[in-house]
mmCIF file of C-alpha atoms in Angstrom:
data_model
loop_
_atom_site.group_PDB
_atom_site.id
_atom_site.type_symbol
_atom_site.label_atom_id
_atom_site.label_comp_id
_atom_site.label_asym_id
_atom_site.label_seq_id
_atom_site.Cartn_x
_atom_site.Cartn_y
_atom_site.Cartn_z
ATOM 1 C CA MET D 210 -31.965 13.539 39.610
ATOM 2 C CA LYS D 211 -28.725 11.613 38.956
ATOM 3 C CA ARG D 212 -30.494 8.310 39.576
ATOM 4 C CA LYS D 213 -32.954 9.019 36.766
ATOM 5 C CA ILE D 214 -30.300 10.018 34.233
ATOM 6 C CA LEU D 215 -28.150 6.884 34.618
ATOM 7 C CA PRO D 216 -30.807 4.386 33.382
ATOM 8 C CA ILE D 217 -31.658 6.681 30.480
ATOM 9 C CA LEU D 218 -27.988 6.892 29.446
ATOM 10 C CA ALA D 219 -27.681 3.093 29.714
ATOM 11 C CA VAL D 220 -30.657 2.589 27.382
ATOM 12 C CA ILE D 221 -29.223 5.085 24.883
ATOM 13 C CA ALA D 222 -25.813 3.367 24.980
ATOM 14 C CA LEU D 223 -27.356 -0.061 24.378
ATOM 15 C CA GLY D 224 -29.537 1.322 21.605
ATOM 16 C CA ALA D 225 -26.456 2.711 19.853
ATOM 17 C CA PHE D 226 -24.950 -0.780 19.692
ATOM 18 C CA ALA D 227 -26.238 -3.436 17.291
ATOM 19 C CA ALA D 228 -24.873 -6.631 15.762
ATOM 20 C CA CYS D 229 -25.623 -8.505 12.563
ATOM 21 C CA VAL D 230 -24.583 -12.070 11.636
ATOM 22 C CA THR D 231 -24.329 -13.005 7.950
ATOM 23 C CA PRO D 232 -23.702 -16.623 6.890
ATOM 24 C CA MET D 233 -21.132 -16.610 4.088
ATOM 25 C CA GLY D 234 -20.524 -20.202 3.020
ATOM 26 C CA MET D 235 -19.401 -23.730 3.683
ATOM 27 C CA THR D 236 -17.022 -26.238 2.119
ATOM 28 C CA ALA D 237 -15.858 -29.812 2.683
ATOM 29 C CA SER D 238 -12.216 -28.897 3.323
ATOM 30 C CA THR D 239 -9.676 -26.097 3.154
ATOM 31 C CA THR D 240 -7.305 -28.133 0.990
ATOM 32 C CA PRO D 241 -7.838 -30.879 -1.613
ATOM 33 C CA LEU D 242 -8.045 -34.279 0.127
ATOM 34 C CA GLU D 243 -7.222 -36.363 -2.954
ATOM 35 C CA GLY D 244 -4.231 -38.607 -2.310
ATOM 36 C CA LYS D 245 -4.118 -37.711 1.388
ATOM 37 C CA LYS D 246 -5.144 -39.847 4.320
ATOM 38 C CA ILE D 247 -6.469 -38.316 7.516
ATOM 39 C CA GLU D 248 -4.479 -39.661 10.445
ATOM 40 C CA GLN D 249 -6.269 -37.869 13.266
ATOM 41 C CA ASN D 250 -9.260 -35.580 13.791
ATOM 42 C CA LEU D 251 -8.124 -33.005 16.362
ATOM 43 C CA GLY D 252 -11.631 -31.650 16.999
ATOM 44 C CA LYS D 253 -13.540 -28.461 16.440
ATOM 45 C CA ALA D 254 -11.720 -25.171 16.109
ATOM 46 C CA GLU D 255 -12.496 -21.557 15.384
ATOM 47 C CA GLY D 256 -10.413 -18.775 13.904
ATOM 48 C CA SER D 257 -11.196 -15.173 13.083
ATOM 49 C CA ASP D 258 -9.911 -11.983 11.544
ATOM 50 C CA SER D 259 -11.451 -8.545 11.855
ATOM 51 C CA THR D 260 -11.364 -4.994 10.569
ATOM 52 C CA TRP D 261 -13.186 -1.775 11.299
ATOM 53 C CA SER D 262 -14.692 1.099 9.358
ATOM 54 C CA LEU D 263 -15.461 4.714 10.156
ATOM 55 C CA PHE D 264 -19.060 5.885 9.599
ATOM 56 C CA GLY D 265 -19.629 2.653 7.638
ATOM 57 C CA LEU D 266 -17.867 4.238 4.657
ATOM 58 C CA TRP D 267 -14.097 4.070 5.088
ATOM 59 C CA SER D 268 -12.912 0.542 5.781
ATOM 60 C CA MET D 269 -9.470 -0.173 7.190
ATOM 61 C CA GLY D 270 -8.854 -3.316 5.146
ATOM 62 C CA ARG D 271 -10.951 -6.437 4.791
ATOM 63 C CA PRO D 272 -11.087 -9.502 7.034
ATOM 64 C CA ASP D 273 -8.785 -12.211 5.639
ATOM 65 C CA ILE D 274 -10.261 -15.726 5.470
ATOM 66 C CA ASP D 275 -6.798 -17.267 5.043
ATOM 67 C CA GLU D 276 -5.670 -15.691 8.317
ATOM 68 C CA ALA D 277 -8.766 -17.015 10.111
ATOM 69 C CA ILE D 278 -8.139 -20.551 8.773
ATOM 70 C CA ARG D 279 -4.444 -20.350 9.671
ATOM 71 C CA GLU D 280 -5.346 -19.326 13.243
ATOM 72 C CA ALA D 281 -7.767 -22.242 13.704
ATOM 73 C CA VAL D 282 -5.388 -24.849 12.236
ATOM 74 C CA THR D 283 -2.349 -23.547 14.150
ATOM 75 C CA ASP D 284 -4.198 -23.495 17.480
ATOM 76 C CA LYS D 285 -4.951 -27.221 17.162
ATOM 77 C CA GLY D 286 -1.607 -28.152 15.564
ATOM 78 C CA GLY D 287 -3.165 -29.697 12.471
ATOM 79 C CA ASP D 288 -2.708 -29.577 8.712
ATOM 80 C CA ALA D 289 -6.157 -28.556 7.388
ATOM 81 C CA MET D 290 -9.826 -28.138 8.229
ATOM 82 C CA ILE D 291 -12.838 -30.191 7.164
ATOM 83 C CA ASN D 292 -16.566 -29.409 7.410
ATOM 84 C CA VAL D 293 -15.749 -25.716 7.226
ATOM 85 C CA ARG D 294 -18.272 -22.901 7.701
ATOM 86 C CA TRP D 295 -17.643 -19.190 7.768
ATOM 87 C CA TYR D 296 -19.728 -16.149 8.574
ATOM 88 C CA ASP D 297 -19.429 -12.411 9.173
ATOM 89 C CA LYS D 298 -20.406 -10.791 12.423
ATOM 90 C CA THR D 299 -20.665 -7.008 12.257
ATOM 91 C CA TYR D 300 -20.957 -4.827 15.339
ATOM 92 C CA TYR D 301 -22.366 -1.345 14.713
ATOM 93 C CA LEU D 302 -21.567 1.469 17.087
ATOM 94 C CA VAL D 303 -22.317 5.176 16.830
ATOM 95 C CA LEU D 304 -19.326 6.296 14.737
ATOM 96 C CA PHE D 305 -17.752 3.059 13.534
ATOM 97 C CA SER D 306 -18.379 -0.625 12.910
ATOM 98 C CA VAL D 307 -16.271 -3.732 13.407
ATOM 99 C CA THR D 308 -16.553 -6.665 10.983
ATOM 100 C CA ARG D 309 -15.292 -10.032 12.189
ATOM 101 C CA LEU D 310 -14.970 -13.017 9.838
ATOM 102 C CA ILE D 311 -15.280 -16.282 11.772
ATOM 103 C CA VAL D 312 -14.289 -19.717 10.428
ATOM 104 C CA THR D 313 -15.360 -22.916 12.210
ATOM 105 C CA GLY D 314 -14.703 -26.563 11.430
ATOM 106 C CA GLU D 315 -12.794 -29.669 12.427
ATOM 107 C CA VAL D 316 -9.002 -29.642 12.290
ATOM 108 C CA VAL D 317 -7.323 -32.784 10.916
ATOM 109 C CA LYS D 318 -3.788 -34.080 10.676
ATOM 110 C CA PHE D 319 -2.605 -36.002 7.585
ATOM 111 C CA GLU D 320 -0.340 -39.056 7.495
ATOM 112 C CA ALA D 321 3.257 -38.239 6.602
#
């Protein structure tokens, strides 16, 4: 009997979990490039910030795009990002959901 219940509970648990990805936007850079010269392209980077909500109604803050950009730039040791894209990824569970804002792009370093 226990062997039959375990697969059923696993299917119910997986059915209670869903995810949704929403593209939000894209931009050439996170800071104006006028008058600046790119010294080095440090490569692709990703940063994120997340929040959660109870019953999909009461949100505990909003994901901060500035924090996600800061994380990506700091991890690579650069000054800004170019070819930037960002999207939301929301994970739905039975009683709450988690929204994660993800920023991707190339981190660059400017000449002094």
